[in-house]
Amino acid sequence: PGRSATINGFALLNAPLPWLPISPWPAATLSQLSAMVPPFGMAIIIFAGGSQSLRLFAWTLVALAAASFLLGFAQLAGGRESPLYFYLVTNREQLVGFFANSNHLATLGVVSLPLLAALTVNDGGDFTRRPLAGNIGKWAAMACLAGFIMLGVVADRSIAGLLLLVPSVIGSFVLLRVENARIALPVVAGLLAVSAAIFVVIAFQSPLLNGLGSTDLGTGATSRTEIFAHSYLAIIDFFPIGSGLGSFLLVYPSYADNAAASEFYVNHAHNDYLEVLLETGLAGLCLVALFFAWWVRQAFFAWREGGARARFARAASIATALVMAHSLVDYPLRTTAIMVLFAACCAIMARPLSTVTSQLFAEGAKRERGKMVIADA
């Protein structure tokens, strides 16, 4: 289904119909498959690593998010022609950091907050027993880092980022409350108050944030509503086989409004689920449904169990939920950095919450039938 234009082309030439690939753009399909190498590699590294690798990954993510927003503020201060914009096609006069798209920088920011919350709690549990005064320095440092990332998300001017910031902060708060109900409430409340005060002062005093939150909500050819409508028509035509991985850019122009053509073009459906359904048809729909079922199961176990691994699994469940929500109106999972981050969080959720190994692998131990060794960091 959906190949009528190809058939008509051969009919006009009076040529017999040859065998052709299912995908009308095989090179793009192979490119899509090769793009899966980085996330699979990261997933293997995270899944096979020890408990310390979880903290290392979380710190790396938070540090890169902070560095990206620091670069973004420097880009904003440098103006439209700032040499700090690394890509020719990018969102100038907005924070993009190391990305080309400001929306994806906002995604990185909101995803880093729950992992920062997981880092705030010590593994040994002493953090919950010591008084607040004993950890005031650590709380203050974490609060400043979280406040800076939140300010960066707001200054990014991404509507999706602003909307996702709310569940990100709430999820981080719930994570802290689960770990330490006595300390988390005053700290999070103070963080929100300080962050709100800083934002209000900067928003009203600094020219860098002019046009905060501005976006085009019209019904033009590049608006979300028009893209979704045209993508839906393409899905109907190509269902249930799909148009082939990576073929959106080739297929979509046939369904767009030619009268509204401009210098802008639609590179993605701006809804990952619609694009997967268009390109992979019924098979992709089934895979997405299976993934959602797996995600719900793993999230349930993560929030039910305790311990350091479960805490990072809870943070990963919040992070993946935020990316999946953003995928409703954009294509974060088609950006390699976000895709690798998403795969790493899925690997954290897939890891067993306690390291259970057969006594066969215990050093110096003689294997006895049916006995297991549990070693949880």
PDB file of C-alpha atoms in Angstrom, residues 60-175:
ATOM      1  CA  THR A  60      28.253  13.061  33.587  1.00  0.00           C
ATOM      2  CA  LEU A  61      24.729  13.841  32.402  1.00  0.00           C
ATOM      3  CA  VAL A  62      24.191  16.617  34.945  1.00  0.00           C
ATOM      4  CA  ALA A  63      27.611  18.142  34.196  1.00  0.00           C
ATOM      5  CA  LEU A  64      26.948  18.119  30.429  1.00  0.00           C
ATOM      6  CA  ALA A  65      23.522  19.690  30.958  1.00  0.00           C
ATOM      7  CA  ALA A  66      25.028  22.488  33.063  1.00  0.00           C
ATOM      8  CA  ALA A  67      27.828  23.021  30.533  1.00  0.00           C
ATOM      9  CA  SER A  68      25.325  23.124  27.673  1.00  0.00           C
ATOM     10  CA  PHE A  69      23.239  25.794  29.377  1.00  0.00           C
ATOM     11  CA  LEU A  70      26.368  27.790  30.255  1.00  0.00           C
ATOM     12  CA  LEU A  71      27.320  27.690  26.571  1.00  0.00           C
ATOM     13  CA  GLY A  72      23.744  28.588  25.673  1.00  0.00           C
ATOM     14  CA  PHE A  73      23.807  31.754  27.784  1.00  0.00           C
ATOM     15  CA  ALA A  74      27.095  32.705  26.112  1.00  0.00           C
ATOM     16  CA  GLN A  75      25.436  32.143  22.696  1.00  0.00           C
ATOM     17  CA  LEU A  76      22.535  34.336  23.731  1.00  0.00           C
ATOM     18  CA  ALA A  77      24.840  37.092  24.930  1.00  0.00           C
ATOM     19  CA  GLY A  78      26.795  36.970  21.644  1.00  0.00           C
ATOM     20  CA  GLY A  79      23.752  37.747  19.542  1.00  0.00           C
ATOM     21  CA  ARG A  80      22.436  36.199  16.355  1.00  0.00           C
ATOM     22  CA  GLU A  81      25.841  35.934  14.670  1.00  0.00           C
ATOM     23  CA  SER A  82      27.641  34.543  17.704  1.00  0.00           C
ATOM     24  CA  PRO A  83      30.485  32.199  16.670  1.00  0.00           C
ATOM     25  CA  LEU A  84      29.440  29.907  19.521  1.00  0.00           C
ATOM     26  CA  TYR A  85      26.569  28.523  17.421  1.00  0.00           C
ATOM     27  CA  PHE A  86      28.079  25.337  16.043  1.00  0.00           C
ATOM     28  CA  TYR A  87      25.566  24.634  13.252  1.00  0.00           C
ATOM     29  CA  LEU A  88      24.511  26.571  10.180  1.00  0.00           C
ATOM     30  CA  VAL A  89      20.885  25.465  10.539  1.00  0.00           C
ATOM     31  CA  THR A  90      20.034  26.184  14.165  1.00  0.00           C
ATOM     32  CA  ASN A  91      17.791  28.256  16.454  1.00  0.00           C
ATOM     33  CA  ARG A  92      19.698  31.523  16.582  1.00  0.00           C
ATOM     34  CA  GLU A  93      18.976  34.021  19.345  1.00  0.00           C
ATOM     35  CA  GLN A  94      18.008  31.056  21.540  1.00  0.00           C
ATOM     36  CA  LEU A  95      19.905  28.730  23.849  1.00  0.00           C
ATOM     37  CA  VAL A  96      20.953  25.597  21.969  1.00  0.00           C
ATOM     38  CA  GLY A  97      24.198  24.660  23.736  1.00  0.00           C
ATOM     39  CA  PHE A  98      25.872  21.760  21.983  1.00  0.00           C
ATOM     40  CA  PHE A  99      22.649  21.013  20.067  1.00  0.00           C
ATOM     41  CA  ALA A 100      21.238  22.552  16.911  1.00  0.00           C
ATOM     42  CA  ASN A 101      17.665  22.581  18.295  1.00  0.00           C
ATOM     43  CA  SER A 102      16.657  24.520  21.401  1.00  0.00           C
ATOM     44  CA  ASN A 103      13.869  22.046  22.208  1.00  0.00           C
ATOM     45  CA  HIS A 104      16.385  19.245  22.610  1.00  0.00           C
ATOM     46  CA  LEU A 105      18.528  21.290  24.980  1.00  0.00           C
ATOM     47  CA  ALA A 106      15.391  21.825  27.074  1.00  0.00           C
ATOM     48  CA  THR A 107      14.827  18.056  27.048  1.00  0.00           C
ATOM     49  CA  LEU A 108      18.349  17.481  28.339  1.00  0.00           C
ATOM     50  CA  GLY A 109      17.718  19.981  31.123  1.00  0.00           C
ATOM     51  CA  VAL A 110      14.446  18.538  32.420  1.00  0.00           C
ATOM     52  CA  VAL A 111      15.782  14.969  32.191  1.00  0.00           C
ATOM     53  CA  SER A 112      18.878  15.810  34.255  1.00  0.00           C
ATOM     54  CA  LEU A 113      16.867  17.057  37.264  1.00  0.00           C
ATOM     55  CA  PRO A 114      15.551  13.669  38.518  1.00  0.00           C
ATOM     56  CA  LEU A 115      19.017  12.157  38.133  1.00  0.00           C
ATOM     57  CA  LEU A 116      20.434  15.074  40.111  1.00  0.00           C
ATOM     58  CA  ALA A 117      17.841  14.313  42.793  1.00  0.00           C
ATOM     59  CA  ALA A 118      19.025  10.690  42.881  1.00  0.00           C
ATOM     60  CA  LEU A 119      22.616  11.878  43.323  1.00  0.00           C
ATOM     61  CA  THR A 120      21.630  14.069  46.257  1.00  0.00           C
ATOM     62  CA  VAL A 121      20.979  11.041  48.463  1.00  0.00           C
ATOM     63  CA  ASN A 122      23.980   9.059  49.694  1.00  0.00           C
ATOM     64  CA  ASP A 123      24.120   5.340  48.984  1.00  0.00           C
ATOM     65  CA  GLY A 124      24.834   4.299  52.519  1.00  0.00           C
ATOM     66  CA  GLY A 125      21.682   5.790  53.997  1.00  0.00           C
ATOM     67  CA  ASP A 126      23.645   8.026  56.406  1.00  0.00           C
ATOM     68  CA  PHE A 127      22.170  11.032  54.668  1.00  0.00           C
ATOM     69  CA  THR A 128      18.752  10.256  56.139  1.00  0.00           C
ATOM     70  CA  ARG A 129      20.124   9.881  59.680  1.00  0.00           C
ATOM     71  CA  ARG A 130      22.353  12.940  59.831  1.00  0.00           C
ATOM     72  CA  PRO A 131      20.734  16.305  60.630  1.00  0.00           C
ATOM     73  CA  LEU A 132      20.168  18.862  57.921  1.00  0.00           C
ATOM     74  CA  ALA A 133      23.005  21.019  59.271  1.00  0.00           C
ATOM     75  CA  GLY A 134      25.469  18.215  58.632  1.00  0.00           C
ATOM     76  CA  ASN A 135      24.694  18.243  54.944  1.00  0.00           C
ATOM     77  CA  ILE A 136      23.918  21.917  54.377  1.00  0.00           C
ATOM     78  CA  GLY A 137      26.905  22.359  52.076  1.00  0.00           C
ATOM     79  CA  LYS A 138      25.886  19.473  49.842  1.00  0.00           C
ATOM     80  CA  TRP A 139      22.251  20.579  49.778  1.00  0.00           C
ATOM     81  CA  ALA A 140      23.276  24.143  48.896  1.00  0.00           C
ATOM     82  CA  ALA A 141      25.542  22.993  46.057  1.00  0.00           C
ATOM     83  CA  MET A 142      22.880  20.678  44.640  1.00  0.00           C
ATOM     84  CA  ALA A 143      20.227  23.376  44.967  1.00  0.00           C
ATOM     85  CA  CYS A 144      22.366  25.913  43.086  1.00  0.00           C
ATOM     86  CA  LEU A 145      23.066  23.397  40.324  1.00  0.00           C
ATOM     87  CA  ALA A 146      19.388  22.476  40.016  1.00  0.00           C
ATOM     88  CA  GLY A 147      18.383  26.144  40.066  1.00  0.00           C
ATOM     89  CA  PHE A 148      20.828  26.963  37.266  1.00  0.00           C
ATOM     90  CA  ILE A 149      19.497  24.126  35.099  1.00  0.00           C
ATOM     91  CA  MET A 150      15.900  25.174  35.762  1.00  0.00           C
ATOM     92  CA  LEU A 151      16.734  28.760  34.846  1.00  0.00           C
ATOM     93  CA  GLY A 152      18.352  27.504  31.647  1.00  0.00           C
ATOM     94  CA  VAL A 153      15.227  25.546  30.700  1.00  0.00           C
ATOM     95  CA  VAL A 154      13.074  28.622  31.238  1.00  0.00           C
ATOM     96  CA  ALA A 155      15.451  30.872  29.285  1.00  0.00           C
ATOM     97  CA  ASP A 156      15.521  28.313  26.465  1.00  0.00           C
ATOM     98  CA  ARG A 157      12.031  29.568  25.464  1.00  0.00           C
ATOM     99  CA  SER A 158      10.872  26.086  24.497  1.00  0.00           C
ATOM    100  CA  ILE A 159       7.163  25.676  25.227  1.00  0.00           C
ATOM    101  CA  ALA A 160       7.633  21.910  25.558  1.00  0.00           C
ATOM    102  CA  GLY A 161      10.533  22.519  27.930  1.00  0.00           C
ATOM    103  CA  LEU A 162       8.461  24.842  30.107  1.00  0.00           C
ATOM    104  CA  LEU A 163       5.597  22.347  30.248  1.00  0.00           C
ATOM    105  CA  LEU A 164       7.883  19.394  31.009  1.00  0.00           C
ATOM    106  CA  LEU A 165       9.732  21.347  33.688  1.00  0.00           C
ATOM    107  CA  VAL A 166       6.690  21.062  35.961  1.00  0.00           C
ATOM    108  CA  PRO A 167       6.475  17.226  36.031  1.00  0.00           C
ATOM    109  CA  SER A 168      10.278  17.070  36.151  1.00  0.00           C
ATOM    110  CA  VAL A 169      10.414  19.147  39.337  1.00  0.00           C
ATOM    111  CA  ILE A 170       7.440  17.290  40.839  1.00  0.00           C
ATOM    112  CA  GLY A 171       8.971  13.915  39.993  1.00  0.00           C
ATOM    113  CA  SER A 172      12.308  14.955  41.512  1.00  0.00           C
ATOM    114  CA  PHE A 173      10.482  16.145  44.626  1.00  0.00           C
ATOM    115  CA  VAL A 174       8.614  12.824  44.940  1.00  0.00           C
ATOM    116  CA  LEU A 175      11.899  10.956  44.512  1.00  0.00           C
TER     117      LEU A 175
END
